Coordinates of C-alpha atoms in Angstrom, one line a residue:
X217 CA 72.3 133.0 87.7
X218 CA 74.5 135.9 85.4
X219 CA 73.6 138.2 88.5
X220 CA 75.5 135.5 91.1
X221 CA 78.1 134.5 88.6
X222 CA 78.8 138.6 88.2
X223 CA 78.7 138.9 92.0
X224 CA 81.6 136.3 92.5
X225 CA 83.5 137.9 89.9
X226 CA 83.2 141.1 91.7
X227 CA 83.8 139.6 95.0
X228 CA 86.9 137.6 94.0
X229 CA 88.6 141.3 91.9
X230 CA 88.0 143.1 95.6
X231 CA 89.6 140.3 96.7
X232 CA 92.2 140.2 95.0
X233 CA 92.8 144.2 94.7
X234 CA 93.0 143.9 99.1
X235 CA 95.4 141.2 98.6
X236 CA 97.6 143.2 96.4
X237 CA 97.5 146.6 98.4
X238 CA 98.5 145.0 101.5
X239 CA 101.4 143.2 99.5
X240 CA 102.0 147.3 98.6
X241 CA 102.0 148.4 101.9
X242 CA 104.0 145.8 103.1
X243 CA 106.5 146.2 100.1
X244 CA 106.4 150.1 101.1
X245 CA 107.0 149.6 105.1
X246 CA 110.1 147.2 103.9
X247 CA 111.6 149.5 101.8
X248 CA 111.5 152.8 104.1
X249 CA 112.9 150.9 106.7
X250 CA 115.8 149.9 104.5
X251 CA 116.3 153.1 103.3
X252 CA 117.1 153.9 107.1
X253 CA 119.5 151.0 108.1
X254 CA 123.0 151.0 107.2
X255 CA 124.7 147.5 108.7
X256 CA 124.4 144.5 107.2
X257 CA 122.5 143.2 110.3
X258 CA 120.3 146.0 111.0
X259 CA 118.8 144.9 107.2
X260 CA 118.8 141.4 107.9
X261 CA 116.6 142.0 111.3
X262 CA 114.5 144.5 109.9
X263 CA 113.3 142.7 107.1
X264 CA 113.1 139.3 109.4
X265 CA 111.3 141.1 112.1
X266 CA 108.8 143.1 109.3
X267 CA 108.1 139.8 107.4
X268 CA 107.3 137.8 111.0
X269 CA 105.2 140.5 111.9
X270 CA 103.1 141.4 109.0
X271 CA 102.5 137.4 108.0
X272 CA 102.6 135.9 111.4
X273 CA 105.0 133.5 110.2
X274 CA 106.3 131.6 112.9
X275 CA 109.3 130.0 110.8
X276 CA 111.7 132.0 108.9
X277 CA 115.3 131.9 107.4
X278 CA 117.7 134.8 106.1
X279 CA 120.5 133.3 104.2
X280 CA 123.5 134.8 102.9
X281 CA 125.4 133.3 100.1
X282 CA 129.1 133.6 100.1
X283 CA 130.5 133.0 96.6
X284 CA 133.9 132.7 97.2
X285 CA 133.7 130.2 99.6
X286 CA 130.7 128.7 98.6
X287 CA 129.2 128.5 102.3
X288 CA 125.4 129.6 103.3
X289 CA 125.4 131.6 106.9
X290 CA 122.7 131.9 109.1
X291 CA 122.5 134.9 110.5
X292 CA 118.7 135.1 110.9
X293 CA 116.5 131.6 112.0
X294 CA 113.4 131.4 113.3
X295 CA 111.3 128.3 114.0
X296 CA 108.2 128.0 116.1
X297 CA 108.3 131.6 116.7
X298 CA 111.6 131.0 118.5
X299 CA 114.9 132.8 117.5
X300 CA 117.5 130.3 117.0
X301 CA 121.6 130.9 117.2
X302 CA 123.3 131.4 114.0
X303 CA 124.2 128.0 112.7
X304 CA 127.8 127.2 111.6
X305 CA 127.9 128.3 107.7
X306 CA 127.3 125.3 105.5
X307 CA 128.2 124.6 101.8
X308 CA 125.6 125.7 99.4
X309 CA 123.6 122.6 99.1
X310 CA 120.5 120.9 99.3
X311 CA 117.4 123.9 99.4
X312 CA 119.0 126.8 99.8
X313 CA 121.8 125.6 97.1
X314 CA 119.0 124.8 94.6
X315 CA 117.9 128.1 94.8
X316 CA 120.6 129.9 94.6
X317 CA 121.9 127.6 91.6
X318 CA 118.9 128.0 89.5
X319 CA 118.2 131.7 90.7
X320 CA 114.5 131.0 90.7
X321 CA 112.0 130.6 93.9
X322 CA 111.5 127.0 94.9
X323 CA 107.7 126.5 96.3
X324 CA 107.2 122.8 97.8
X325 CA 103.9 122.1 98.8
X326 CA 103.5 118.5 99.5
X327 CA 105.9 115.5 99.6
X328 CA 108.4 117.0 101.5
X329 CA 110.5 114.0 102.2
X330 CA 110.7 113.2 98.6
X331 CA 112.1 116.6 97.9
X332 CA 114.6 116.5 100.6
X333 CA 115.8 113.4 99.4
X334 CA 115.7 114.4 95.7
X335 CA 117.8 117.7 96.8
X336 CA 119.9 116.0 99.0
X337 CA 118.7 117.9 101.9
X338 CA 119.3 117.5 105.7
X339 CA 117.4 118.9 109.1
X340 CA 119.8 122.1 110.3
X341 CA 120.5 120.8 114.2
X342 CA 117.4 120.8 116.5
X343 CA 114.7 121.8 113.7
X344 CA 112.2 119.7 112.6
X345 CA 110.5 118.8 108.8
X346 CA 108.1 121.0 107.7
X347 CA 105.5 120.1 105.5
X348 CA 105.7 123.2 103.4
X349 CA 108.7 125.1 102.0
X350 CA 109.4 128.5 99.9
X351 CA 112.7 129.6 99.4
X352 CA 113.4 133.0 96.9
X353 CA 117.0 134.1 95.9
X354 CA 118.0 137.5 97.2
X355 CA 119.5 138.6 94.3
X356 CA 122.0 141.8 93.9
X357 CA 123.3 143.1 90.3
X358 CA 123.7 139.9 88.9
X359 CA 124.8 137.8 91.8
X360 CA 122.6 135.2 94.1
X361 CA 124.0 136.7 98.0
X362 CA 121.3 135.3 99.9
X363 CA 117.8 133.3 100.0
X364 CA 114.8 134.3 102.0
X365 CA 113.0 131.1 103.7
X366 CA 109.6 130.4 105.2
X367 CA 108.5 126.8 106.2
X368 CA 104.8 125.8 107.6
X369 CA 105.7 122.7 109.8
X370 CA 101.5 122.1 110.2
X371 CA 100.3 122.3 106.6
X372 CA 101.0 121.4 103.6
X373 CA 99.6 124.0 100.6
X374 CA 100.9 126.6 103.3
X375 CA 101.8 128.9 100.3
X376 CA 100.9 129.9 96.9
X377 CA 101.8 132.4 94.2
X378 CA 101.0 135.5 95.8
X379 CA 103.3 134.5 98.5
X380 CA 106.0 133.5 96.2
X381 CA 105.5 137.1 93.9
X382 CA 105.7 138.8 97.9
X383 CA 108.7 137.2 99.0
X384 CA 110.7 137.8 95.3
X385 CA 109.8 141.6 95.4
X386 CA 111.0 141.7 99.4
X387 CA 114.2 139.8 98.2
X388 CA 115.1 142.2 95.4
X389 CA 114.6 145.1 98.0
X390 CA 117.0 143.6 100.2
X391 CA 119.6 142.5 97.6
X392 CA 119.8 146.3 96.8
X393 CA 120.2 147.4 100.4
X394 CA 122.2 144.9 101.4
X395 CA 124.6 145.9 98.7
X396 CA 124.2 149.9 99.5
X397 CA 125.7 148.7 102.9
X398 CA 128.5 146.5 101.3
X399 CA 128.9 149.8 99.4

């Protein structure tokens, strides 16, 4: 029994050490491509586009926060693997408010009608509920600019701390490139 309890140990640290050089190489393949881009858009695709690609996730959101004016654009939407047009900016409510009010990642897992309602939240035209939600703050100096978004409309538990650790360090990347190109 020591020998099979020992073997799962064993099993579960190889696990774990593929999970986190992947996250590296993925963290790695980000950054050089940011080192390369110069335009605020060219950042905002290339990170959408890497993140898609590497995770297969077939819904994803790149926010930007405007603090004077206190609106959320949309410059990069994705839902059912489908690129959607930039919505009209929106005040900084709801999710995406949340987040960038608090500053801290906001993983929802289950009861996603309860949350919306809690946060006041509301369906951006033509998408539909998920059942699981992570939002991170893109975070530059000491400033929230943007949130990074990823939904599972077919399961809940969808995501889980290594996802959320991911999706900060991709954020924190961005925040510093997308402020090299404000620069």
């Amino acid at each position: 029994q020591r020998v099979a309890e020992r073997t799962a140990e064993l099993q579960q640290a190889n696990q774990t050490m593929e999970q986190r050089t992947a996250e590296l190489s993925i963290i790695n393949s980000v950054q050089q491509g940011l080192a390369s881009q110069l335009d605020l858009q060219g950042i905002i695709e290339l990170v959408g586009d890497k993140i898609r690609e590497v995770f297969n996730w077939q819904n994803l959101g790149l926010r930007l926060y405007d603090r004077g004016t206190n609106l959320v654009h949309y410059p990069y939407e994705v839902e059912r693997g489908v690129r959607l047009p930039p919505f009209d900016p929106l005040a900084a409510s709801a999710f995406s408010g949340h987040i960038i009010k608090t500053r801290k990642p906001l993983l929802i897992n289950r009861d996603m009608e309860r949350w919306m309602k809690q946060l006041k939240s509301k369906l951006l035209p033509g998408t539909e509920l998920s059942k699981s939600f992570l939002g991170v703050p893109i975070i530059s100096g000491d400033q929230v600019i943007g949130v990074i978004v990823v939904d599972d409309m077919e399961r809940e538990d969808a995501f889980g701390e290594s996802d959320v650790r991911l999706l900060t360090t991709l954020a924190a990347s961005m925040g510093v490139a997308l402020e090299n190109a404000r620069l």
